[in-house]
XYZ file of C-alpha atoms in Angstrom:
472
model
C 91.241 109.044 128.256
C 90.048 108.490 124.995
C 92.041 106.333 122.359
C 93.690 108.039 119.190
C 93.844 106.474 116.233
C 95.995 107.581 112.825
C 95.435 105.525 109.657
C 97.447 106.298 106.541
C 97.934 104.237 103.089
C 100.931 104.825 100.590
C 98.206 106.038 98.336
C 100.218 107.623 95.266
C 98.950 106.468 91.920
C 101.965 104.592 90.868
C 102.790 103.318 94.577
C 102.482 100.602 96.555
C 99.441 99.134 98.292
C 100.379 99.457 101.997
C 98.969 100.565 105.412
C 100.068 101.722 108.381
C 98.024 102.386 111.582
C 98.857 104.145 114.904
C 96.688 103.831 117.891
C 97.510 105.693 121.449
C 95.425 104.450 124.294
C 96.664 105.995 127.632
C 100.156 104.923 127.630
C 100.443 102.283 125.224
C 101.152 102.846 121.827
C 100.152 100.150 119.167
C 101.369 100.077 115.525
C 99.618 97.755 112.751
C 100.877 97.752 109.375
C 101.144 95.623 106.334
C 99.454 95.167 102.869
C 95.971 96.391 102.159
C 93.335 93.811 102.715
C 95.464 91.802 105.247
C 95.274 92.133 108.929
C 99.056 92.937 108.928
C 101.524 92.788 111.948
C 101.232 94.454 115.281
C 103.370 95.638 117.588
C 102.597 97.292 121.060
C 104.745 99.558 123.458
C 104.241 100.830 126.855
C 105.323 104.250 127.732
C 105.550 106.072 131.529
C 102.690 108.337 130.378
C 100.298 109.766 127.505
C 102.606 112.434 126.605
C 105.527 110.299 125.667
C 103.301 107.727 123.988
C 101.713 110.777 121.761
C 105.036 111.931 121.056
C 106.453 108.573 119.958
C 103.283 108.439 117.666
C 103.976 111.673 116.268
C 107.474 110.590 115.332
C 106.086 107.627 113.649
C 103.657 109.206 111.768
C 106.111 111.976 110.396
C 108.383 109.498 109.314
C 105.811 107.595 107.237
C 104.273 110.930 105.685
C 107.680 111.530 104.597
C 107.957 108.407 102.744
C 104.763 109.369 100.920
C 102.145 107.897 103.119
C 98.944 109.839 103.461
C 95.718 109.853 105.653
C 92.898 107.442 104.507
C 89.893 105.547 105.220
C 90.099 101.790 106.148
C 88.367 99.522 103.702
C 88.199 102.022 101.033
C 91.285 100.639 99.026
C 91.433 97.278 98.162
C 93.927 94.260 98.258
C 95.458 94.256 94.982
C 94.748 91.175 92.561
C 97.186 88.493 92.431
C 97.047 86.200 89.535
C 99.330 82.826 89.690
C 99.890 80.635 86.492
C 97.838 77.363 86.685
C 98.821 74.429 85.057
C 97.271 70.807 85.231
C 100.842 69.256 85.259
C 100.603 65.493 84.021
C 103.855 63.155 84.094
C 105.460 63.050 80.668
C 105.597 59.774 78.974
C 108.959 60.631 77.339
C 112.357 59.354 78.492
C 113.670 61.072 81.302
C 116.116 64.079 80.742
C 119.661 63.769 82.004
C 119.098 65.854 85.247
C 122.453 66.487 87.166
C 121.016 67.955 90.343
C 117.472 69.675 91.498
C 117.144 71.957 94.265
C 113.746 71.860 95.904
C 112.686 75.425 96.723
C 109.754 74.157 98.906
C 107.177 75.942 96.809
C 106.046 76.517 92.974
C 108.660 78.735 91.176
C 108.476 81.211 88.564
C 111.799 83.206 88.932
C 114.772 81.925 87.526
C 118.436 83.867 86.768
C 121.435 81.985 85.427
C 124.809 83.512 84.530
C 128.365 82.542 84.484
C 128.768 82.572 88.283
C 125.184 81.908 89.684
C 121.858 80.069 89.529
C 118.794 82.042 91.234
C 115.248 80.756 91.950
C 112.319 82.750 93.354
C 109.308 80.891 94.509
C 105.588 81.696 95.440
C 106.811 81.971 99.399
C 109.097 85.128 98.018
C 112.438 83.025 99.009
C 115.243 83.673 96.447
C 117.834 81.236 96.559
C 121.311 81.904 95.077
C 123.311 78.235 94.258
C 126.532 77.947 92.320
C 126.400 75.599 89.073
C 127.693 72.732 91.336
C 124.185 73.144 93.299
C 125.776 74.493 96.512
C 123.416 76.886 98.447
C 125.607 80.676 98.503
C 122.704 82.691 99.726
C 118.972 83.229 100.614
C 116.740 86.028 100.862
C 113.262 86.297 101.461
C 110.914 88.962 99.919
C 107.906 90.466 101.208
C 105.721 88.651 98.704
C 105.934 85.717 96.031
C 108.484 86.100 93.335
C 106.901 86.316 89.569
C 110.185 86.571 87.862
C 113.774 87.577 88.070
C 115.376 89.849 85.253
C 118.451 91.166 84.576
C 119.522 94.744 83.458
C 123.208 94.801 82.517
C 125.043 94.832 85.939
C 121.642 94.643 87.892
C 119.321 92.163 88.791
C 115.729 92.666 89.748
C 112.740 90.424 90.821
C 109.289 91.371 90.274
C 106.816 90.086 93.357
C 103.134 89.714 93.984
C 103.110 92.918 96.045
C 103.493 95.140 93.119
C 107.276 95.820 93.953
C 110.333 95.259 91.753
C 113.164 94.516 94.091
C 116.795 95.627 92.998
C 118.925 92.559 94.005
C 122.349 94.041 93.443
C 123.288 95.256 97.012
C 123.570 93.374 100.204
C 119.740 94.324 101.115
C 117.007 94.149 98.387
C 115.845 97.615 97.676
C 112.409 98.700 95.800
C 112.960 100.146 92.622
C 109.645 100.373 91.041
C 106.152 100.024 92.660
C 103.325 99.177 90.087
C 99.855 100.691 90.558
C 97.886 98.403 92.831
C 95.012 98.172 89.946
C 97.357 96.247 87.678
C 96.991 92.797 87.877
C 100.807 91.841 86.930
C 101.470 88.700 84.863
C 104.997 89.349 84.011
C 108.024 91.760 83.921
C 110.911 92.853 81.896
C 113.778 95.759 81.727
C 116.171 97.203 79.566
C 118.381 99.983 80.625
C 116.138 101.049 83.648
C 112.696 101.144 81.425
C 110.316 98.726 83.127
C 107.591 96.733 80.817
C 104.925 95.574 82.606
C 102.050 93.146 81.311
C 98.979 92.348 83.030
C 95.690 90.059 83.486
C 93.526 92.406 81.353
C 96.048 92.436 78.424
C 97.349 95.897 79.406
C 100.731 96.837 78.918
C 102.701 99.518 81.023
C 106.048 101.272 80.738
C 107.849 103.006 83.607
C 110.893 104.723 83.405
C 113.956 105.180 85.687
C 112.381 107.559 88.325
C 109.350 104.796 88.695
C 107.195 107.328 86.555
C 104.577 106.037 84.203
C 105.808 106.771 80.593
C 102.533 105.248 79.020
C 99.874 102.514 79.474
C 97.950 100.885 76.661
C 94.804 98.431 76.906
C 96.445 96.080 74.332
C 94.682 93.955 72.073
C 93.919 90.863 73.866
C 93.809 89.551 77.319
C 95.814 87.417 79.770
C 99.435 88.946 78.639
C 101.800 86.542 79.893
C 104.610 87.994 77.939
C 106.674 91.127 77.675
C 110.105 91.635 76.357
C 112.064 94.704 76.272
C 115.211 95.984 74.366
C 116.677 99.603 73.303
C 114.083 100.033 70.653
C 110.683 98.311 71.466
C 108.770 96.616 74.090
C 107.125 93.250 72.812
C 103.876 92.315 74.200
C 102.203 88.764 74.126
C 98.679 88.050 75.145
C 95.593 85.937 73.828
C 95.630 87.476 70.421
C 99.034 87.194 69.276
C 102.334 89.593 69.627
C 102.453 93.471 69.562
C 105.385 95.353 69.109
C 105.498 99.154 70.784
C 107.800 101.802 70.634
C 109.316 102.339 74.343
C 109.012 106.141 74.481
C 105.504 106.975 73.652
C 103.835 103.335 73.483
C 102.672 103.757 69.854
C 101.996 100.657 68.432
C 104.615 99.504 65.617
C 103.063 96.235 64.485
C 100.875 93.450 65.535
C 100.957 89.718 64.557
C 98.347 87.137 65.166
C 99.700 83.490 67.003
C 97.898 81.136 69.188
C 97.326 82.934 73.026
C 100.678 83.332 74.270
C 101.875 81.888 77.624
C 105.461 82.819 77.668
C 108.228 85.008 75.742
C 111.774 85.084 75.049
C 113.816 87.407 72.839
C 117.149 87.243 70.914
C 118.980 90.314 69.189
C 116.694 89.871 66.198
C 113.856 87.751 67.220
C 111.187 87.297 69.574
C 110.036 84.175 70.576
C 106.433 83.348 71.858
C 105.343 80.008 73.346
C 101.466 79.456 72.876
C 98.520 77.544 73.862
C 98.409 76.128 70.037
C 101.395 73.846 70.990
C 103.911 75.945 69.372
C 106.960 78.334 69.743
C 106.768 80.988 67.092
C 109.626 82.741 66.323
C 108.795 86.500 64.767
C 111.454 89.024 63.423
C 111.561 92.449 65.791
C 109.602 94.026 62.736
C 106.704 91.574 63.500
C 107.424 89.005 60.372
C 106.768 85.404 61.143
C 110.049 83.376 60.597
C 109.435 80.210 62.173
C 107.209 77.712 64.216
C 108.682 74.985 66.585
C 106.033 72.202 67.031
C 105.427 70.661 70.301
C 102.870 68.103 71.695
C 100.976 70.145 74.217
C 100.792 74.068 75.250
C 103.929 75.634 75.733
C 104.258 77.411 78.910
C 107.877 78.269 78.741
C 110.856 78.617 76.142
C 114.403 79.789 75.829
C 117.320 79.871 73.299
C 120.793 78.917 72.939
C 122.933 82.048 71.958
C 121.958 83.581 68.647
C 118.837 81.407 68.690
C 120.897 78.351 67.457
C 118.913 76.198 69.574
C 115.129 76.614 70.852
C 113.996 74.980 73.822
C 110.587 74.498 75.227
C 108.527 73.158 78.071
C 105.083 72.102 78.155
C 102.359 71.403 80.346
C 103.147 67.707 80.304
C 106.357 68.014 82.162
C 108.315 67.437 78.691
C 110.923 69.731 77.588
C 112.023 70.097 73.736
C 114.768 71.018 71.744
C 114.571 72.316 68.254
C 117.509 73.488 65.922
C 117.355 77.129 64.259
C 115.443 75.535 61.347
C 112.166 74.233 63.279
C 113.806 70.632 63.333
C 112.873 68.703 66.705
C 116.066 67.323 68.066
C 114.744 65.755 71.067
C 111.805 65.594 73.869
C 112.481 64.419 77.437
C 110.752 64.543 80.627
C 111.614 66.571 83.466
C 110.753 63.904 86.249
C 109.893 67.026 88.438
C 107.060 68.787 87.107
C 106.355 71.362 84.225
C 108.656 74.251 83.396
C 107.276 77.341 84.319
C 110.471 79.181 83.560
C 113.709 78.055 81.644
C 117.293 79.532 80.702
C 120.025 78.011 78.723
C 123.769 78.316 79.757
C 126.880 76.504 78.783
C 125.344 73.054 77.379
C 123.166 73.264 80.419
C 119.298 73.641 80.519
C 117.935 75.238 83.740
C 114.150 74.949 84.465
C 112.117 76.078 87.434
C 108.735 74.051 87.890
C 105.249 73.588 89.280
C 107.033 71.021 92.026
C 109.150 74.111 92.955
C 112.401 72.689 91.933
C 115.362 74.156 90.112
C 116.486 71.594 88.041
C 120.082 71.540 86.027
C 120.029 69.315 82.738
C 123.005 68.227 80.925
C 122.002 69.410 77.415
C 125.363 68.487 75.576
C 124.732 65.946 72.722
C 126.275 62.920 74.423
C 124.359 63.218 77.316
C 121.186 63.686 75.298
C 121.903 60.665 73.210
C 122.273 58.476 76.247
C 119.247 59.769 77.744
C 117.217 58.786 74.622
C 118.460 55.391 75.153
C 117.339 55.379 78.765
C 120.602 56.119 80.515
C 120.786 58.929 82.920
C 122.986 59.891 85.721
C 121.776 59.436 89.336
C 120.365 62.912 90.215
C 121.791 64.818 93.329
C 118.762 65.955 95.299
C 119.261 69.126 97.290
C 117.028 70.482 99.640
C 116.660 73.932 101.060
C 118.250 74.975 104.365
C 116.319 73.886 107.468
C 115.634 77.498 108.731
C 113.855 80.044 106.204
C 115.589 83.445 105.933
C 113.553 86.385 107.862
C 111.699 88.701 105.399
C 113.996 91.519 104.348
C 113.099 94.993 105.497
C 114.039 97.216 102.524
C 113.507 100.349 103.805
C 115.925 100.068 106.772
C 119.533 101.660 106.153
C 122.947 101.146 107.574
C 124.465 104.382 108.996
C 127.944 105.537 108.564
C 130.312 108.376 108.464
C 132.671 107.281 106.142
C 132.327 108.824 102.979
C 135.633 107.904 101.444
C 134.635 104.340 100.178
C 132.040 105.153 97.364
C 129.963 108.095 95.692
C 128.117 110.521 97.537
C 124.549 111.165 96.286
C 121.757 113.416 97.976
C 117.993 113.533 98.046
C 116.380 116.568 97.021
C 112.748 118.017 96.818
C 111.960 118.614 92.996
C 108.480 120.169 92.789
C 106.993 117.650 95.150
C 108.969 114.579 93.850
C 112.096 113.317 95.884
C 115.015 113.244 93.272
C 118.612 111.854 94.242
C 121.416 113.625 92.636
C 125.247 112.919 92.663
C 127.689 115.333 95.050
C 130.779 113.955 94.219
C 133.006 115.169 91.818
C 133.301 113.828 88.429
C 129.674 113.347 87.626
C 126.907 115.635 86.281
C 125.168 117.066 89.145
C 121.857 117.979 87.369
C 121.424 114.400 86.253
C 119.164 112.277 88.575
C 120.120 108.845 90.131
C 118.022 105.774 89.891
C 117.791 105.195 93.631
C 115.311 103.433 95.712
C 112.019 104.916 96.788
C 111.587 103.508 100.423
C 114.500 105.124 101.732
C 114.595 108.589 100.153
C 114.187 111.580 102.751
C 114.701 115.169 102.071
C 118.111 116.611 102.243
C 119.548 112.893 103.330
C 122.915 112.117 102.164
C 124.086 108.492 100.794
C 126.819 106.744 100.163
C 126.742 104.373 97.317
C 129.219 101.552 96.205
C 129.087 102.745 92.604
C 127.152 105.201 90.114
C 127.019 104.416 86.312
C 125.892 106.215 83.834
C 122.685 104.931 81.630
C 123.482 103.834 78.149
C 120.587 106.066 76.968
C 122.256 108.894 78.953
C 120.949 111.381 80.748
C 120.418 109.645 84.250
C 122.806 107.559 86.428
C 121.904 104.294 88.077
C 123.077 103.342 91.870
C 124.697 100.030 92.023
C 125.612 97.647 94.880
C 125.165 98.713 98.850
C 123.815 101.923 100.118
C 124.231 103.540 103.397
C 123.086 106.831 104.918
C 125.741 109.478 105.854
C 125.348 111.097 109.070
């Protein structure tokens, strides 16, 4: 009996870059799946006869087609480009900073998020570790690809990955909230009220709305766009020629200010900060006016501020970190002792950095600790190792099924002119508003139980928060 092969790809313009191949050979069903350009994973199953193997294949193919996969020709579509930040990191000649603890994540790390309860680090292996402020590991999750960044949007925390997907981390299982077009070589991501900004290797800038649909895309004024920051009014884009502000709804250019090539970006309520290859952090008003420069001794690959910009921090390519006051006076320069800081965040008198060596380091940035460190007196570092057994990759399309509809908000997936939309069924909500909801688990007519649904601050739609289960 001849072999039957069906090859599918998730081939939407703004979709993920995955393939799914089903082969029926007599009574054996073989499934191969993964990222386009990779060999993928293979699973084979034996059935009593060819008819049952074909029936099982048809069921699997139907499930994938309902999720947006379509027939394709292998090899036509290529694996997406992935660019990683390269730093030739040298050892700092400054005194060592007062590092309280450092967690070895096991691979170079870009992603960092810190709030009042947690510290999160995401590395190139896709592992996100959550620790408390005393360095106790609370949880680990492994995403399907390397983590580029971790960003917060009100109560939601998202991780952008090399596979082009942006995962919502607010529930027990990470879910795909956005899927970036495969031709975009992502450099950085940011989000505000559901609107995602994406900067890329070619210097382009893209805005995506809460339904994972393009608002607009612009080529930008430069290349190598390592900075994107979003707020309620604009998207701020840093690239090889400086910083450009765009109106978030339409993408119309609001202003452009030349600086050195931008390698990282930060923002406060009234200002944006650009770390540059010209050895400075540049502070601009949100109308584009140059406000201040903070001079370092090497290219700046990360920056952050204390609340309101009262302190400005920078990390350079020589494993040093800096602190300035708001007026530009350098207060101190110290070495990390564990590599150059790819990203950083300040919280409650502590500076947290993730480094080329894969560490999340907690630095005591209080004045007494810094004065002691400048005199060579630092605490003994507590080195924390990753758990011995790495977590298995998550499966973001698997949904727990329940029959209990009384412990949350019920929503339903409906077909809207070829697009699968989600709307609230429970009382007390606008039933004509859509819900920001993961794409990978949407099925026509399916009902889901969501922990909580909150109205967007801009209005007009809701956002699902927390755990999601499918109702029988």
